[in-house]
Amino acid sequence: MINYEELLNENIRKVKPSGIRKFFDIANEMEDVISLSVGEPDFTTPWHVRAAGIESLEKGRTWYTPNRGFAELRSEISNYYKRRFNVEYSAEKEVLVTVGGSEAIDLCIRSLVSPGDEVLIPQPCFVCYEPMTCLAGGVPVIIETKAEDEFRLTPEQLEEKITDKTKLLILPFPNNPTGAVMKREHLEGIAEVLRKHNIIVLSDEIYAELNYGEERHVSFAEIEGMKEKTVVVNGFSKSYAMTGWRLGYALGPAELIAKMTIVHQYAIMSAPTTAQYAAIEALKNGDEDIEKMRSEYDLRRRLMVSSFRRMGFDCFEPEGAFYVFPCIKNTGLTSDEFCSRLIREKHVAVVPGTAFGESGEGYVRVSYSYSIAHIREALKRIQEFLEDIKK
Amino acid sequence: MDKLISLLYEDSSLSVEELSAMLNESEEDIKKRIEEYKKSGVILGKKTFINWDKVENSGVTALIELKVTPQKETGFDEIAARISEFTEVDTVHLMAADNYDLLVTVRGKSIQDVAMFVSRRLATIDAVQSTATHFLLKRYKENGVELTDEEKDQRSMML
Ligand SMILES: Cc1ncc(COP(=O)(O)O)c(C=O)c1O
């Protein structure tokens, strides 16, 4: 018998399988589950964008693209960041097209982190930063964001965790799972701390377009002096409802993008060709689609927040992404208990906050990437569940 | 268009509370606006949305194109009002079309039933010059809702 465990790379051994799979398996096997658990848009990709992909296939455009992505796509991405977020990137040297934002995150971490380097990760957050850091031999340093800070990273928290080993700060806002956003003034505070240190920032702006406050999303790269310290990660999954196309990108200083391109070139060759054609169309003619989806999400967001509050949950008002993150502590249940009982007793699936880091204990992530009718039915069942618990 | 209207059109069971949350307006304002829409005849009532293809013995539906001679004072209005009075008639619309003026939806027990209604009740009206009857075979979408069996949500649970 081969002991595979022994053969494995020591870093991969450090990454534990996620406990959430068990929960997902229960939910997937159950009939008539009303799920509020997905992390992707319920909209399908706008038709004109799909048509551009189809047309490229009809014309037989089925080859690799340049490693960095089509020049036209890079140029459209560069226009887009200038148009929407007022940051200028050179299409030639500072843009890299990747397989989803996911790959861009991987490339950035792998290119920067050496064994022993510390990576600051504000949690609760999307699940990939910590394992990716471990795979690179880095040391994840968790910063717990707090409900009383509206789940923002504060300059004080940041300052406290910086050591001379700190290499990278992950800045995941708008945030999955909390829905928190960092406004200009909050980013300024973070920038103030970073000016004193030699630390790179990975700004995961995948939810940039899903921002419901008065102020539009502010890219961290737009803050004075931060562009040269920042790798921006974004993509098409959330803003254009294109998760299955697997397309994203990284923007950053030419030297870093060049190194990331090397990893990308050997690991991936080039991002999917059909998706790149579709993405060009999305960037050229998709601003209206974004706005339509955004305003629809906003209605649902308001409905959810107000319903959870009316049920007596403490529910912070999320201003980004498509999740609400109500506090369930007053039910006397842990996040895991709440979610397991809710799915068993009422067949409603929401995700325990602990899936996004220990600091998610006491919270659940509820996605509103569903129709209003679906959301209302789920909320009705959650209300019934609460009444059952109180008995 | 007012989002309040489109939300209520989609689902008349939305409560004032829910509408107020979604539209970020006070409950009083929502109530007041709904009252005004009712008064001015924008909101006419609530009905149950039925897929007739699934109702047994629900009969047949036909679309009838009517070419009509407009009347001196009233144009098409008087004729349209007369046709609307028939209980067999479901909808009456004045169209901008090449070769007819009124499009009328008629529901009846059988094809014969509808055909008889058209020839005896509609074709015999003086101002009606001609009729063309089209029978409806299958409903795919109605009032903005697709009636074919809904596809299962194919998204997987993902963090
Ligand atoms: C915060 C965050 N970043 C990145 C991603 C990765 O998205 P993709 O690889 O589809 O671009 C996700 C997906 O859920 C996410 O929530």
Coordinates of C-alpha atoms and ligand atoms in Angstrom, one line a residue:
Chain A
M1 CA 0.0 0.0 0.0
I2 CA 1.3 3.4 -0.9
N3 CA 1.0 6.0 1.7
Y4 CA 0.1 8.9 -0.4
E5 CA -0.1 11.3 2.6
E6 CA 3.7 10.8 3.0
L7 CA 4.3 11.6 -0.6
L8 CA 2.4 14.8 -0.7
N9 CA 3.9 18.2 -0.8
E10 CA 4.1 19.5 2.7
N11 CA 2.1 22.6 1.9
I12 CA -0.8 20.8 0.4
R13 CA -0.9 18.7 3.5
K14 CA -1.5 21.9 5.5
V15 CA -4.7 22.6 3.6
K16 CA -7.6 20.9 5.3
P17 CA -10.6 19.9 3.3
S18 CA -13.5 22.3 4.0
G19 CA -16.1 21.1 6.5
I20 CA -18.8 22.8 4.5
R21 CA -18.8 20.1 1.9
K22 CA -20.7 17.8 4.2
F23 CA -23.4 20.4 4.6
F24 CA -23.6 21.0 0.9
D25 CA -23.9 17.2 0.3
I26 CA -27.0 17.1 2.6
A27 CA -28.5 20.0 0.8
N28 CA -27.8 18.6 -2.7
E29 CA -29.4 15.3 -1.9
M30 CA -32.6 16.8 -0.5
E31 CA -35.6 17.3 -2.8
D32 CA -37.5 20.6 -2.6
V33 CA -34.7 22.5 -0.9
I34 CA -35.1 26.2 -1.1
S35 CA -31.6 27.4 -1.4
L36 CA -30.2 30.8 -0.5
S37 CA -26.7 29.6 -0.6
V38 CA -25.2 30.1 -4.0
G39 CA -22.4 32.6 -4.7
E40 CA -23.2 33.5 -8.3
P41 CA -25.8 35.5 -10.2
D42 CA -29.2 34.0 -11.0
F43 CA -29.2 36.1 -14.2
T44 CA -27.9 34.4 -17.4
T45 CA -25.2 36.2 -19.4
P46 CA -26.8 39.0 -21.4
W47 CA -27.8 37.7 -24.9
H48 CA -25.6 40.0 -26.9
V49 CA -22.6 38.8 -24.9
R50 CA -23.5 35.2 -25.5
A51 CA -24.1 35.9 -29.2
A52 CA -20.5 37.3 -29.5
G53 CA -19.2 34.0 -28.1
I54 CA -21.4 32.0 -30.4
E55 CA -20.3 34.1 -33.4
S56 CA -16.7 33.5 -32.6
L57 CA -17.3 29.8 -32.6
E58 CA -19.3 29.9 -35.8
K59 CA -16.3 31.6 -37.4
G60 CA -14.1 28.9 -36.2
R61 CA -12.0 31.1 -33.8
T62 CA -11.0 28.2 -31.7
W63 CA -7.2 28.8 -31.1
Y64 CA -5.2 29.9 -28.2
T65 CA -5.0 33.6 -27.6
P66 CA -1.8 35.5 -26.7
N67 CA -0.7 34.5 -23.2
R68 CA -1.8 37.9 -21.7
G69 CA -5.1 37.7 -23.5
F70 CA -6.3 39.4 -26.7
A71 CA -4.9 42.9 -27.2
E72 CA -8.4 44.2 -27.9
L73 CA -9.7 42.7 -24.7
R74 CA -6.8 44.2 -22.6
S75 CA -7.4 47.5 -24.2
E76 CA -11.2 47.3 -23.4
I77 CA -10.3 46.3 -19.8
S78 CA -8.0 49.3 -19.6
N79 CA -10.8 51.6 -20.9
Y80 CA -13.2 50.2 -18.5
Y81 CA -11.1 50.8 -15.4
K82 CA -10.5 54.4 -16.6
R83 CA -14.2 54.9 -17.4
R84 CA -15.8 53.3 -14.3
F85 CA -13.1 53.7 -11.6
N86 CA -10.8 56.4 -12.9
V87 CA -7.6 54.4 -12.8
E88 CA -5.3 54.1 -15.8
Y89 CA -3.6 51.0 -16.8
S90 CA -1.4 50.3 -19.8
A91 CA -3.1 47.6 -21.9
E92 CA 0.3 46.4 -23.0
K93 CA 2.1 46.0 -19.8
E94 CA -0.3 46.2 -16.9
V95 CA -3.2 44.0 -17.8
L96 CA -3.3 40.2 -17.6
V97 CA -6.4 38.2 -18.6
T98 CA -6.9 35.1 -16.4
V99 CA -9.1 32.1 -15.8
G100 CA -11.5 33.9 -13.5
G101 CA -10.5 36.2 -10.7
S102 CA -9.6 33.0 -9.0
E103 CA -6.5 32.5 -11.1
A104 CA -5.5 36.1 -10.8
I105 CA -5.5 35.7 -7.0
D106 CA -3.5 32.5 -7.3
L107 CA -0.9 34.1 -9.6
C108 CA -0.5 37.2 -7.4
I109 CA 0.0 35.1 -4.2
R110 CA 2.4 32.7 -5.9
S111 CA 4.4 35.4 -7.5
L112 CA 4.9 37.4 -4.3
V113 CA 4.9 35.0 -1.4
S114 CA 8.0 33.1 -0.3
P115 CA 8.1 30.6 2.5
G116 CA 7.7 32.3 5.8
D117 CA 6.2 35.5 4.3
E118 CA 3.1 36.7 6.1
V119 CA -0.1 37.4 4.3
L120 CA -2.7 39.6 6.1
I121 CA -6.2 38.3 5.5
P122 CA -9.3 40.1 6.8
Q123 CA -11.9 37.6 7.8
P124 CA -14.8 36.6 7.3
C125 CA -13.8 36.5 3.6
F126 CA -13.9 34.4 0.4
V127 CA -12.3 31.0 1.0
C128 CA -9.3 30.9 -1.3
Y129 CA -6.8 33.4 0.1
E130 CA -5.8 31.3 3.1
P131 CA -5.1 28.0 1.3
M132 CA -3.4 29.7 -1.6
T133 CA -1.1 31.4 0.9
C134 CA -0.3 28.0 2.6
L135 CA 0.4 26.4 -0.8
A136 CA 3.0 29.1 -1.4
G137 CA 4.5 28.3 1.9
G138 CA 3.4 31.6 3.3
V139 CA 1.9 32.2 6.7
P140 CA -1.7 33.5 6.8
V141 CA -2.3 36.1 9.4
I142 CA -6.0 36.5 10.1
I143 CA -7.5 39.9 10.9
E144 CA -11.0 39.6 12.3
T145 CA -13.3 42.3 11.0
K146 CA -16.1 43.2 13.4
A147 CA -19.8 43.9 13.1
E148 CA -19.3 47.1 15.1
D149 CA -16.9 48.3 12.4
E150 CA -19.4 47.3 9.7
F151 CA -17.0 44.5 8.9
R152 CA -14.4 46.9 7.5
L153 CA -10.7 46.5 8.0
T154 CA -9.6 49.4 10.3
P155 CA -6.2 51.1 10.1
E156 CA -5.5 50.2 13.8
Q157 CA -6.2 46.5 13.2
L158 CA -3.9 46.6 10.2
E159 CA -1.1 48.4 11.9
E160 CA -1.2 45.9 14.8
K161 CA -0.6 42.9 12.6
I162 CA 2.1 44.3 10.4
T163 CA 5.6 42.8 11.1
D164 CA 8.8 42.9 9.1
K165 CA 7.7 39.6 7.5
T166 CA 4.5 41.0 6.1
K167 CA 4.5 40.7 2.3
L168 CA 0.9 41.0 1.2
L169 CA -2.4 42.4 2.4
I170 CA -5.6 41.0 1.0
L171 CA -8.3 43.7 0.6
P172 CA -11.5 41.8 -0.3
F173 CA -14.1 44.5 -0.7
P174 CA -17.0 44.6 -1.5
N175 CA -16.9 41.5 0.7
N176 CA -18.2 38.0 0.3
P177 CA -19.8 37.0 2.7
T178 CA -20.5 40.1 4.7
G179 CA -21.5 42.5 1.9
A180 CA -19.2 45.2 3.6
V181 CA -17.7 47.9 1.4
M182 CA -14.7 50.2 2.1
K183 CA -15.5 53.8 1.1
R184 CA -13.0 56.3 0.1
E185 CA -12.4 57.6 3.6
H186 CA -11.8 54.0 4.9
L187 CA -9.4 53.2 2.1
E188 CA -7.5 56.5 2.8
G189 CA -7.0 55.2 6.4
I190 CA -5.6 52.0 5.1
A191 CA -3.4 53.8 2.6
E192 CA -2.0 56.0 5.4
V193 CA -0.7 52.9 7.2
L194 CA 0.7 51.4 4.1
R195 CA 2.6 54.4 3.1
K196 CA 5.0 53.6 6.0
H197 CA 5.5 50.0 4.9
N198 CA 6.7 48.0 1.9
I199 CA 3.7 45.8 1.5
I200 CA 1.8 44.9 -1.7
V201 CA -2.0 44.9 -1.7
L202 CA -4.2 42.4 -3.5
S203 CA -7.4 44.3 -4.0
D204 CA -10.1 41.8 -4.9
E205 CA -12.7 44.0 -6.6
I206 CA -14.7 41.2 -8.2
Y207 CA -17.9 42.7 -6.7
A208 CA -17.0 46.3 -7.6
E209 CA -20.1 46.8 -9.8
L210 CA -22.5 45.5 -7.1
N211 CA -22.4 48.4 -4.9
Y212 CA -25.6 50.0 -3.5
G213 CA -24.4 53.0 -1.5
E214 CA -24.6 56.6 -2.6
E215 CA -20.9 56.5 -3.6
R216 CA -19.7 54.1 -6.4
H217 CA -17.0 51.6 -5.7
V218 CA -13.6 53.2 -5.2
S219 CA -10.7 51.1 -6.4
F220 CA -7.8 50.9 -3.9
A221 CA -5.5 51.8 -6.8
E222 CA -7.2 55.1 -7.2
I223 CA -6.0 56.2 -3.7
E224 CA -3.0 58.5 -3.8
G225 CA 0.2 56.6 -4.1
M226 CA -1.4 53.1 -3.9
K227 CA -1.4 52.1 -7.5
E228 CA 2.2 51.2 -7.4
K229 CA 1.6 48.9 -4.4
T230 CA -1.6 47.3 -5.6
V231 CA -2.6 44.3 -7.7
V232 CA -6.3 44.7 -8.6
V233 CA -8.2 41.5 -9.2
N234 CA -11.5 41.7 -11.1
G235 CA -13.5 39.7 -13.6
F236 CA -16.6 39.1 -15.5
S237 CA -18.3 36.5 -13.2
K238 CA -20.4 38.7 -11.0
S239 CA -20.8 42.0 -12.9
Y240 CA -21.9 40.4 -16.2
A241 CA -23.3 37.2 -14.9
M242 CA -20.5 35.2 -16.6
T243 CA -19.4 32.7 -13.9
G244 CA -19.3 29.7 -16.2
W245 CA -17.1 31.4 -18.8
R246 CA -14.2 31.6 -16.4
L247 CA -12.7 34.9 -17.2
G248 CA -11.1 37.5 -15.0
Y249 CA -8.0 39.7 -14.9
A250 CA -5.3 41.3 -12.9
L251 CA -4.1 44.9 -13.1
G252 CA -0.9 46.1 -11.6
P253 CA 2.6 47.4 -11.8
A254 CA 4.3 46.1 -15.1
E255 CA 7.0 44.3 -13.2
L256 CA 4.5 42.2 -11.2
I257 CA 2.2 41.6 -14.0
A258 CA 5.2 40.3 -16.1
K259 CA 6.1 37.8 -13.4
M260 CA 2.4 36.7 -13.0
T261 CA 2.3 36.3 -16.7
I262 CA 5.2 33.8 -16.5
V263 CA 3.3 31.6 -14.0
H264 CA 0.1 32.0 -16.1
Q265 CA 2.0 31.1 -19.3
Y266 CA 3.3 27.9 -18.0
A267 CA 0.3 26.8 -15.9
I268 CA -2.5 27.9 -18.2
M269 CA -1.2 29.1 -21.6
S270 CA -4.1 31.5 -22.2
A271 CA -7.6 32.1 -20.8
P272 CA -10.5 30.6 -22.7
T273 CA -10.8 32.0 -26.2
T274 CA -14.6 32.0 -26.6
A275 CA -14.9 33.8 -23.3
Q276 CA -12.5 36.5 -24.4
Y277 CA -14.6 37.3 -27.4
A278 CA -17.7 37.5 -25.3
A279 CA -15.9 39.6 -22.8
I280 CA -14.9 42.2 -25.4
E281 CA -18.6 42.6 -26.2
A282 CA -19.5 42.8 -22.5
L283 CA -17.1 45.7 -21.9
K284 CA -18.0 47.5 -25.1
N285 CA -21.8 47.3 -24.8
G286 CA -22.6 46.0 -21.3
D287 CA -22.8 49.0 -19.0
E288 CA -26.6 49.0 -19.2
D289 CA -26.8 45.3 -18.3
I290 CA -24.8 45.9 -15.2
E291 CA -27.1 48.7 -14.1
K292 CA -30.2 46.5 -14.7
M293 CA -28.9 43.7 -12.6
R294 CA -27.6 46.0 -10.0
S295 CA -30.9 47.7 -9.4
E296 CA -32.7 44.3 -9.3
Y297 CA -30.2 43.0 -6.7
D298 CA -30.8 46.2 -4.7
L299 CA -34.5 45.6 -4.4
R300 CA -33.9 42.1 -3.1
R301 CA -31.2 43.4 -0.8
R302 CA -33.6 45.8 0.8
L303 CA -36.3 43.2 1.1
M304 CA -33.9 40.8 2.8
V305 CA -32.5 43.2 5.3
S306 CA -35.8 44.5 6.3
S307 CA -37.3 41.0 6.6
F308 CA -34.4 39.8 8.8
R309 CA -34.7 42.8 11.0
R310 CA -38.4 42.4 11.3
M311 CA -37.8 38.8 12.4
G312 CA -35.7 40.2 15.2
F313 CA -32.2 39.5 13.8
D314 CA -29.4 42.0 14.2
C315 CA -28.7 42.5 10.5
F316 CA -26.0 44.9 9.4
E317 CA -26.9 46.7 6.1
P318 CA -24.6 45.3 3.4
E319 CA -23.7 47.8 0.7
G320 CA -22.1 45.4 -1.7
A321 CA -22.0 42.0 -3.4
F322 CA -25.3 39.9 -3.1
Y323 CA -25.2 38.6 0.4
V324 CA -26.7 39.6 3.7
F325 CA -24.9 38.4 6.9
P326 CA -27.4 38.4 9.7
C327 CA -26.3 37.7 13.3
I328 CA -28.1 34.6 14.7
K329 CA -26.6 34.7 18.2
N330 CA -30.0 35.5 19.8
T331 CA -31.3 32.2 18.7
G332 CA -28.9 30.5 21.1
L333 CA -27.6 28.3 18.3
T334 CA -24.2 28.2 16.7
S335 CA -23.9 29.0 13.0
D336 CA -23.5 25.3 12.2
E337 CA -26.5 24.3 14.4
F338 CA -28.6 27.0 12.9
C339 CA -27.9 26.0 9.3
S340 CA -28.2 22.2 9.9
R341 CA -31.5 22.6 11.7
L342 CA -32.8 25.0 9.2
I343 CA -32.1 22.7 6.3
R344 CA -33.4 19.6 8.1
E345 CA -36.5 21.2 9.5
K346 CA -37.5 23.7 6.8
H347 CA -35.4 22.7 3.8
V348 CA -33.9 26.1 3.5
A349 CA -30.1 26.2 2.8
V350 CA -28.0 29.2 4.0
V351 CA -24.3 29.0 4.7
P352 CA -22.8 29.1 8.2
G353 CA -20.6 32.1 8.7
T354 CA -17.8 29.9 10.0
A355 CA -17.3 28.6 6.4
F356 CA -15.6 32.0 5.8
G357 CA -13.3 31.9 8.9
E358 CA -13.8 31.4 12.6
S359 CA -14.8 35.0 13.1
G360 CA -18.0 34.2 11.1
E361 CA -19.3 32.3 14.2
G362 CA -22.7 33.7 15.1
Y363 CA -23.6 34.7 11.6
V364 CA -25.0 33.1 8.4
R365 CA -24.5 34.1 4.8
V366 CA -27.7 34.5 2.9
S367 CA -27.5 35.0 -0.8
Y368 CA -30.2 37.2 -2.6
S369 CA -29.2 36.0 -6.0
Y370 CA -32.7 34.6 -6.4
S371 CA -36.1 35.7 -7.7
I372 CA -38.2 37.7 -5.3
A373 CA -40.8 34.9 -5.2
H374 CA -38.1 32.4 -4.2
I375 CA -36.7 34.8 -1.6
R376 CA -40.2 35.4 -0.1
E377 CA -40.8 31.7 0.2
A378 CA -37.5 31.1 1.9
L379 CA -38.0 34.0 4.3
K380 CA -41.4 32.6 5.2
R381 CA -39.8 29.3 6.2
I382 CA -37.1 31.0 8.2
Q383 CA -39.8 32.9 10.1
E384 CA -41.6 29.6 10.8
F385 CA -38.2 28.1 11.9
L386 CA -37.7 30.9 14.4
E387 CA -41.2 30.4 15.9
D388 CA -40.4 26.7 16.3
I389 CA -37.2 27.4 18.1
K390 CA -38.9 29.8 20.5
K391 CA -41.4 27.1 21.5
Chain B
M1 CA -42.1 53.5 -15.6
D2 CA -42.9 53.4 -11.9
K3 CA -41.2 50.4 -10.3
L4 CA -44.2 50.1 -7.9
I5 CA -46.4 49.2 -10.9
S6 CA -44.0 46.6 -12.3
L7 CA -43.6 45.0 -8.9
L8 CA -47.3 44.7 -8.3
Y9 CA -47.8 43.5 -11.9
E10 CA -45.4 40.7 -11.2
D11 CA -46.9 39.8 -7.8
S12 CA -50.0 41.4 -6.4
S13 CA -49.5 39.7 -3.1
L14 CA -46.5 41.8 -2.2
S15 CA -47.3 43.6 1.1
V16 CA -47.0 47.3 1.7
E17 CA -44.2 46.5 4.2
E18 CA -42.3 44.6 1.5
L19 CA -42.9 47.2 -1.1
S20 CA -41.8 49.9 1.2
A21 CA -38.6 48.1 2.0
M22 CA -37.8 47.3 -1.6
L23 CA -38.5 50.8 -3.0
N24 CA -37.1 52.6 0.0
E25 CA -40.3 54.6 0.6
S26 CA -42.4 54.9 3.7
E27 CA -45.3 52.6 4.1
E28 CA -47.7 55.6 4.2
D29 CA -46.3 56.8 0.8
I30 CA -46.7 53.3 -0.7
K31 CA -50.3 53.1 0.6
K32 CA -51.1 56.5 -0.7
R33 CA -49.7 55.8 -4.1
I34 CA -51.5 52.5 -4.5
E35 CA -54.8 54.3 -3.5
E36 CA -54.2 56.9 -6.2
Y37 CA -53.5 54.3 -8.8
K38 CA -56.7 52.6 -7.9
K39 CA -58.7 55.9 -8.0
S40 CA -57.3 56.8 -11.4
G41 CA -58.0 53.4 -12.8
V42 CA -54.4 52.3 -13.3
I43 CA -54.8 49.4 -10.8
L44 CA -58.1 47.7 -11.7
G45 CA -58.0 44.7 -9.5
K46 CA -56.4 41.4 -8.7
K47 CA -57.0 38.2 -10.5
T48 CA -55.6 34.7 -10.3
F49 CA -53.1 33.9 -13.0
I50 CA -54.1 30.7 -14.6
N51 CA -52.5 28.4 -17.1
W52 CA -55.6 27.5 -19.2
D53 CA -53.7 24.7 -21.0
K54 CA -53.7 22.8 -17.7
V55 CA -57.3 23.3 -16.8
E56 CA -59.7 20.5 -17.9
N57 CA -62.6 21.5 -20.1
S58 CA -61.3 25.0 -20.3
G59 CA -62.4 25.2 -24.0
V60 CA -60.7 27.0 -26.8
T61 CA -59.4 30.5 -27.4
A62 CA -59.3 32.3 -30.7
L63 CA -57.8 35.6 -31.9
I64 CA -60.2 37.3 -34.4
E65 CA -59.1 40.1 -36.7
L66 CA -61.9 42.4 -37.5
K67 CA -61.9 44.9 -40.3
V68 CA -64.2 47.7 -39.2
T69 CA -65.6 50.8 -40.8
P70 CA -65.0 53.7 -38.4
Q71 CA -68.1 55.6 -37.3
K72 CA -68.5 59.3 -38.0
E73 CA -68.3 60.7 -34.4
T74 CA -66.9 57.8 -32.4
G75 CA -64.4 56.2 -34.8
F76 CA -63.8 52.7 -33.5
D77 CA -64.8 53.3 -29.9
E78 CA -68.5 52.5 -30.1
I79 CA -68.0 49.3 -32.0
A80 CA -65.3 48.2 -29.7
A81 CA -67.5 48.9 -26.7
R82 CA -70.3 46.9 -28.2
I83 CA -68.0 43.9 -28.9
S84 CA -66.6 44.2 -25.3
E85 CA -70.0 43.5 -23.9
F86 CA -70.1 39.9 -25.0
T87 CA -69.1 37.6 -22.2
E88 CA -67.4 35.3 -24.7
V89 CA -65.0 38.1 -25.5
D90 CA -61.9 38.3 -23.3
T91 CA -59.9 41.2 -24.9
V92 CA -60.5 43.9 -27.4
H93 CA -57.6 45.9 -28.8
L94 CA -57.5 48.5 -31.6
M95 CA -54.4 47.8 -33.7
A96 CA -52.2 49.7 -36.1
A97 CA -52.2 46.9 -38.7
D98 CA -52.2 46.4 -42.4
N99 CA -55.5 44.8 -43.1
Y100 CA -57.6 44.8 -39.9
D101 CA -58.5 47.2 -37.1
L102 CA -59.7 45.4 -34.0
L103 CA -58.1 42.3 -32.5
V104 CA -60.5 40.4 -30.3
T105 CA -59.8 37.4 -28.1
V106 CA -62.8 35.0 -27.8
R107 CA -63.1 32.0 -25.5
G108 CA -65.6 29.3 -26.2
K109 CA -66.4 25.7 -25.4
S110 CA -65.4 24.4 -28.8
I111 CA -64.2 25.4 -32.2
Q112 CA -67.7 25.3 -33.5
D113 CA -68.9 27.4 -30.6
V114 CA -66.4 30.1 -31.3
A115 CA -67.0 29.9 -35.1
M116 CA -70.7 30.3 -34.5
F117 CA -70.2 33.3 -32.2
V118 CA -68.0 35.0 -34.8
S119 CA -70.4 34.4 -37.7
R120 CA -73.5 35.2 -35.8
R121 CA -72.5 37.9 -33.4
L122 CA -69.4 39.7 -34.8
A123 CA -69.7 39.3 -38.6
T124 CA -73.3 40.5 -38.5
I125 CA -72.4 43.9 -37.0
D126 CA -73.0 46.5 -39.7
A127 CA -69.6 48.2 -39.4
V128 CA -67.7 44.9 -39.5
Q129 CA -66.5 44.4 -43.0
S130 CA -64.6 41.1 -42.6
T131 CA -63.3 38.7 -40.0
A132 CA -60.4 36.3 -39.8
T133 CA -60.3 33.7 -37.0
H134 CA -57.1 32.1 -35.6
F135 CA -57.3 29.4 -33.1
L136 CA -54.7 29.2 -30.3
L137 CA -53.0 25.8 -30.0
K138 CA -50.6 26.2 -27.1
R139 CA -49.5 28.8 -24.6
Y140 CA -45.7 29.2 -24.0
K141 CA -45.6 32.5 -22.2
E142 CA -48.3 34.7 -20.8
N143 CA -48.2 38.0 -18.9
G144 CA -44.5 37.9 -18.9
V145 CA -44.3 34.4 -17.4
E146 CA -43.0 31.4 -19.2
L147 CA -45.4 28.5 -18.8
T148 CA -43.2 25.7 -19.9
D149 CA -42.0 23.5 -17.0
E150 CA -39.4 25.4 -15.1
E151 CA -35.8 24.3 -15.5
K152 CA -34.2 23.3 -12.2
D153 CA -31.7 25.7 -10.7
Q154 CA -28.5 24.3 -12.0
R155 CA -26.2 26.4 -9.9
S156 CA -24.2 24.5 -7.4
M157 CA -23.6 25.6 -3.8
M158 CA -20.4 27.5 -3.8
L159 CA -18.8 29.9 -1.4
Ligands
LIG1 C1 -14.6 37.6 -3.3 C2 -14.4 36.7 -4.5 N1 -13.3 36.8 -5.2 C3 -13.1 36.0 -6.3 C4 -14.0 35.1 -6.7 C5 -13.7 34.3 -7.9 O1 -14.5 34.5 -8.9 P1 -14.2 34.1 -10.4 O2 -13.0 33.1 -10.4 O3 -15.4 33.4 -11.0 O4 -13.8 35.3 -11.1 C6 -15.2 35.0 -5.9 C7 -16.2 34.0 -6.3 O5 -17.1 33.7 -5.6 C8 -15.4 35.8 -4.8 O6 -16.5 35.7 -4.1

